[in-house]
Every structure is written in C-alpha cells, then in structure tokens.
PDB file of C-alpha atoms in Angstrom:
ATOM      1  CA  MET A  12       0.075   0.033  -0.047  1.00  0.00           C
ATOM      2  CA  ILE A  13       1.276   3.500  -1.006  1.00  0.00           C
ATOM      3  CA  ASN A  14       1.004   6.225   1.671  1.00  0.00           C
ATOM      4  CA  ILE A  15       0.647   9.922   0.436  1.00  0.00           C
ATOM      5  CA  SER A  16       0.737  12.173   3.386  1.00  0.00           C
ATOM      6  CA  GLY A  17      -1.959  14.629   4.090  1.00  0.00           C
ATOM      7  CA  ILE A  18      -1.741  18.276   3.308  1.00  0.00           C
ATOM      8  CA  GLU A  19      -1.858  21.248   5.692  1.00  0.00           C
ATOM      9  CA  ALA A  20      -3.838  23.592   3.490  1.00  0.00           C
ATOM     10  CA  GLY A  21      -4.849  23.047  -0.301  1.00  0.00           C
ATOM     11  CA  TYR A  22      -7.399  20.802  -2.238  1.00  0.00           C
ATOM     12  CA  VAL A  23      -7.835  17.200  -2.991  1.00  0.00           C
ATOM     13  CA  ILE A  24      -9.256  16.865  -6.366  1.00  0.00           C
ATOM     14  CA  ASP A  25     -11.028  13.506  -6.404  1.00  0.00           C
ATOM     15  CA  HIS A  26     -13.157  11.270  -8.503  1.00  0.00           C
ATOM     16  CA  ILE A  27     -11.406  12.246 -11.712  1.00  0.00           C
ATOM     17  CA  ALA A  28     -12.049   9.596 -14.399  1.00  0.00           C
ATOM     18  CA  SER A  29      -9.268   7.242 -14.435  1.00  0.00           C
ATOM     19  CA  GLY A  30      -6.685   8.070 -16.934  1.00  0.00           C
ATOM     20  CA  LYS A  31      -7.888  11.848 -17.042  1.00  0.00           C
ATOM     21  CA  TRP A  32      -5.529  13.364 -14.388  1.00  0.00           C
ATOM     22  CA  ARG A  33      -3.166  14.907 -17.171  1.00  0.00           C
ATOM     23  CA  LEU A  34      -6.145  16.792 -18.722  1.00  0.00           C
ATOM     24  CA  VAL A  35      -6.973  18.283 -15.186  1.00  0.00           C
ATOM     25  CA  TYR A  36      -3.289  18.954 -14.547  1.00  0.00           C
ATOM     26  CA  ASP A  37      -2.707  20.735 -17.754  1.00  0.00           C
ATOM     27  CA  MET A  38      -5.976  22.727 -17.971  1.00  0.00           C
ATOM     28  CA  LEU A  39      -5.353  24.044 -14.264  1.00  0.00           C
ATOM     29  CA  GLN A  40      -1.702  24.758 -15.054  1.00  0.00           C
ATOM     30  CA  LEU A  41      -0.665  22.881 -12.059  1.00  0.00           C
ATOM     31  CA  ASP A  42       2.968  22.783 -13.358  1.00  0.00           C
ATOM     32  CA  LYS A  43       2.911  26.549 -12.217  1.00  0.00           C
ATOM     33  CA  VAL A  44       2.052  25.800  -8.674  1.00  0.00           C
ATOM     34  CA  GLU A  45       4.854  26.291  -6.175  1.00  0.00           C
ATOM     35  CA  GLY A  46       3.421  23.911  -3.521  1.00  0.00           C
ATOM     36  CA  GLN A  47       3.642  20.080  -3.907  1.00  0.00           C
ATOM     37  CA  VAL A  48       1.244  18.352  -6.163  1.00  0.00           C
ATOM     38  CA  ALA A  49       0.622  14.524  -5.674  1.00  0.00           C
ATOM     39  CA  ILE A  50      -0.996  12.522  -8.534  1.00  0.00           C
ATOM     40  CA  ILE A  51      -2.720   9.352  -7.631  1.00  0.00           C
ATOM     41  CA  THR A  52      -3.652   7.350 -10.807  1.00  0.00           C
ATOM     42  CA  HIS A  53      -6.104   4.258 -11.101  1.00  0.00           C
ATOM     43  CA  ALA A  54      -7.069   4.412  -7.363  1.00  0.00           C
ATOM     44  CA  ASN A  55      -9.709   1.975  -6.402  1.00  0.00           C
ATOM     45  CA  SER A  56     -13.167   3.569  -6.098  1.00  0.00           C
ATOM     46  CA  SER A  57     -16.281   1.838  -5.000  1.00  0.00           C
ATOM     47  CA  LYS A  58     -18.411   4.226  -6.963  1.00  0.00           C
ATOM     48  CA  TYR A  59     -16.327   4.383 -10.266  1.00  0.00           C
ATOM     49  CA  GLY A  60     -14.164   1.154 -10.287  1.00  0.00           C
ATOM     50  CA  LYS A  61     -10.960   3.293 -10.788  1.00  0.00           C
ATOM     51  CA  LYS A  62     -10.398   7.084 -10.261  1.00  0.00           C
ATOM     52  CA  ASP A  63      -7.635   9.541 -10.237  1.00  0.00           C
ATOM     53  CA  ILE A  64      -6.870  12.131  -7.425  1.00  0.00           C
ATOM     54  CA  ILE A  65      -4.691  15.283  -7.385  1.00  0.00           C
ATOM     55  CA  LYS A  66      -3.467  16.776  -4.177  1.00  0.00           C
ATOM     56  CA  VAL A  67      -2.535  20.438  -4.331  1.00  0.00           C
ATOM     57  CA  GLU A  68      -0.534  22.017  -1.471  1.00  0.00           C
ATOM     58  CA  GLY A  69      -1.571  25.746  -1.148  1.00  0.00           C
ATOM     59  CA  LEU A  70      -4.977  27.488  -1.570  1.00  0.00           C
ATOM     60  CA  ILE A  71      -4.513  28.530  -5.148  1.00  0.00           C
ATOM     61  CA  PRO A  72      -7.421  29.976  -7.026  1.00  0.00           C
ATOM     62  CA  LEU A  73      -8.966  26.958  -8.865  1.00  0.00           C
ATOM     63  CA  ASN A  74     -11.496  27.249 -11.796  1.00  0.00           C
ATOM     64  CA  LEU A  75     -14.547  25.187 -10.503  1.00  0.00           C
ATOM     65  CA  ASP A  76     -16.433  25.764 -13.824  1.00  0.00           C
ATOM     66  CA  LEU A  77     -13.427  24.493 -15.649  1.00  0.00           C
ATOM     67  CA  LEU A  78     -13.336  21.457 -13.572  1.00  0.00           C
ATOM     68  CA  GLY A  79     -17.200  20.979 -13.777  1.00  0.00           C
ATOM     69  CA  PHE A  80     -16.957  21.303 -17.668  1.00  0.00           C
ATOM     70  CA  LEU A  81     -13.860  18.650 -17.650  1.00  0.00           C
ATOM     71  CA  ASP A  82     -15.935  16.108 -15.535  1.00  0.00           C
ATOM     72  CA  HIS A  83     -18.954  17.126 -13.550  1.00  0.00           C
ATOM     73  CA  ASN A  84     -18.394  14.091 -11.143  1.00  0.00           C
ATOM     74  CA  ILE A  85     -15.149  15.530  -9.764  1.00  0.00           C
ATOM     75  CA  THR A  86     -15.144  16.626  -6.157  1.00  0.00           C
ATOM     76  CA  VAL A  87     -13.069  19.180  -4.644  1.00  0.00           C
ATOM     77  CA  ALA A  88     -12.124  19.063  -0.885  1.00  0.00           C
ATOM     78  CA  VAL A  89     -10.855  22.079   0.711  1.00  0.00           C
ATOM     79  CA  VAL A  90      -8.277  21.456   3.436  1.00  0.00           C
ATOM     80  CA  LYS A  91      -7.139  24.054   6.049  1.00  0.00           C
ATOM     81  CA  ASP A  92      -5.078  23.317   9.179  1.00  0.00           C
ATOM     82  CA  GLY A  93      -4.884  19.740   8.006  1.00  0.00           C
ATOM     83  CA  LYS A  94      -8.733  19.404   8.304  1.00  0.00           C
ATOM     84  CA  LEU A  95     -11.280  19.065   5.773  1.00  0.00           C
ATOM     85  CA  VAL A  96     -13.387  22.304   5.940  1.00  0.00           C
ATOM     86  CA  GLU A  97     -15.532  22.059   2.749  1.00  0.00           C
ATOM     87  CA  LYS A  98     -16.452  19.500   0.008  1.00  0.00           C
ATOM     88  CA  LYS A  99     -17.456  20.943  -3.339  1.00  0.00           C
ATOM     89  CA  HIS A 100     -19.607  18.854  -5.613  1.00  0.00           C
ATOM     90  CA  LEU A 101     -19.396  20.281  -9.189  1.00  0.00           C
ATOM     91  CA  SER A 102     -21.894  20.491 -11.904  1.00  0.00           C
ATOM     92  CA  LEU A 103     -21.867  21.408 -15.657  1.00  0.00           C
ATOM     93  CA  PRO A 104     -21.387  25.149 -15.979  1.00  0.00           C
ATOM     94  CA  GLN A 105     -23.850  27.076 -18.036  1.00  0.00           C
ATOM     95  CA  GLU A 106     -21.101  28.740 -19.951  1.00  0.00           C
ATOM     96  CA  VAL A 107     -17.310  28.237 -20.398  1.00  0.00           C
ATOM     97  CA  VAL A 108     -14.954  30.809 -21.520  1.00  0.00           C
ATOM     98  CA  GLY A 109     -11.533  30.351 -23.147  1.00  0.00           C
ATOM     99  CA  VAL A 110     -11.072  26.616 -22.889  1.00  0.00           C
ATOM    100  CA  ALA A 111     -11.820  25.403 -26.497  1.00  0.00           C
ATOM    101  CA  THR A 112     -11.965  26.793 -30.079  1.00  0.00           C
ATOM    102  CA  CYS A 113     -14.908  27.127 -32.422  1.00  0.00           C
ATOM    103  CA  HIS A 114     -14.177  25.119 -35.538  1.00  0.00           C
ATOM    104  CA  ASN A 115     -16.489  27.018 -37.729  1.00  0.00           C
ATOM    105  CA  PRO A 116     -14.393  28.959 -40.277  1.00  0.00           C
ATOM    106  CA  ARG A 117     -17.136  31.450 -40.550  1.00  0.00           C
ATOM    107  CA  CYS A 118     -17.449  32.047 -36.773  1.00  0.00           C
ATOM    108  CA  ILE A 119     -16.810  35.773 -35.790  1.00  0.00           C
ATOM    109  CA  THR A 120     -14.127  34.355 -33.546  1.00  0.00           C
ATOM    110  CA  SER A 121     -12.213  33.179 -36.622  1.00  0.00           C
ATOM    111  CA  GLU A 122     -12.013  36.739 -37.854  1.00  0.00           C
ATOM    112  CA  GLU A 123     -11.828  38.757 -34.473  1.00  0.00           C
ATOM    113  CA  ARG A 124      -8.700  37.406 -32.931  1.00  0.00           C
ATOM    114  CA  GLY A 125      -9.036  39.126 -29.647  1.00  0.00           C
ATOM    115  CA  LEU A 126     -12.687  37.898 -28.926  1.00  0.00           C
ATOM    116  CA  LYS A 127     -12.973  35.175 -26.394  1.00  0.00           C
ATOM    117  CA  GLN A 128     -14.165  31.838 -26.968  1.00  0.00           C
ATOM    118  CA  ILE A 129     -17.468  31.249 -25.360  1.00  0.00           C
ATOM    119  CA  PHE A 130     -19.427  28.074 -25.324  1.00  0.00           C
ATOM    120  CA  VAL A 131     -23.067  27.834 -23.800  1.00  0.00           C
ATOM    121  CA  LEU A 132     -24.600  24.526 -22.501  1.00  0.00           C
ATOM    122  CA  ARG A 133     -27.496  23.808 -24.503  1.00  0.00           C
ATOM    123  CA  ASP A 134     -28.520  20.312 -23.458  1.00  0.00           C
ATOM    124  CA  ARG A 135     -27.321  19.184 -19.877  1.00  0.00           C
ATOM    125  CA  GLU A 136     -28.203  15.693 -20.378  1.00  0.00           C
ATOM    126  CA  LYS A 137     -26.247  15.110 -23.314  1.00  0.00           C
ATOM    127  CA  ARG A 138     -23.383  17.657 -22.389  1.00  0.00           C
ATOM    128  CA  VAL A 139     -23.817  19.689 -25.577  1.00  0.00           C
ATOM    129  CA  TYR A 140     -22.210  23.081 -25.674  1.00  0.00           C
ATOM    130  CA  ARG A 141     -22.552  25.338 -28.660  1.00  0.00           C
ATOM    131  CA  CYS A 142     -20.552  28.516 -29.671  1.00  0.00           C
ATOM    132  CA  LYS A 143     -22.338  31.545 -28.280  1.00  0.00           C
ATOM    133  CA  TYR A 144     -21.743  33.330 -31.581  1.00  0.00           C
ATOM    134  CA  CYS A 145     -22.467  30.918 -34.306  1.00  0.00           C
ATOM    135  CA  GLU A 146     -24.182  27.865 -32.445  1.00  0.00           C
ATOM    136  CA  GLU A 147     -21.345  25.395 -33.714  1.00  0.00           C
ATOM    137  CA  LYS A 148     -21.526  22.470 -31.605  1.00  0.00           C
ATOM    138  CA  LEU A 149     -18.233  21.885 -29.504  1.00  0.00           C
ATOM    139  CA  GLU A 150     -17.084  18.391 -30.253  1.00  0.00           C
ATOM    140  CA  ASP A 151     -15.722  16.151 -27.651  1.00  0.00           C
ATOM    141  CA  PHE A 152     -13.258  18.223 -25.685  1.00  0.00           C
ATOM    142  CA  LYS A 153     -11.546  15.275 -23.710  1.00  0.00           C
TER     143      LYS A 153
END
C-alpha cells in the first residue's frame, strides 16, 4: 500500500475519471504551482471502479467551472489546518470561456482574434455546448 501524506492547506481533487489526471493537471496549469502536487492514478473507487486523485498544496485559485466542464463528477475537498473544511460537488457550468476553440471557419471568433471563445450549455443531459456566436457544436473536448 502506498501512503501519500495529508496536506496542511490546499485541495484534494477527487473522482477524476481514471486516466484523465493529465487533462485536469494541464488545464489548471498545476505545473506552475509552487507547492507540492501529488498525483494518484487508477486508485480503487467503490463508485467508479477506478479514479484519479490530485492533491495540491496551497490554497491557489481554482476554476471550478472548468473542472465541472471537464468532468462534473469531480469533487474538490478544501483543506485548512490539516482538516477538511468544505467539499464541493461540481456540476456542468452554463458557460465556459477560453477553454476550447470554435471550429466553424465562418464564426466571428475566426476573424476577431481578440474575441473570447465562449460556449454555452444547450443540453445538460447530453453535455452539448454550442458556440455563443454561431451555435457550432463543441465536439468532444476530452
């Protein structure tokens, strides 16, 4: 059994789909965090079978909408003074900004380079996001 020590202050990003830790790590830019980051892959999960976990030392800003967009089953435990103080359950955000690119060559975002890429949730059950400007469907991001 591997033992990863607890953290004094920071986050435990849990219930990441098995094998998807790198996507979360990259999108949150955890390579730029000054504190320690522990990655646990393919951990046993009674609910999901296997899962990934990321422990982040330090209370850095986390984009919870981005995490919910990547995987709405992710939970984020907030740790202060070595104790769990809050557990956040995520959901699909209504809108995501700057995480994907519209592939419609006629979209205004193709012409106006400084315009932020915004996708709006159109079907929660099917996880369908569409470009705010042209309604192009965002293809599978993962």
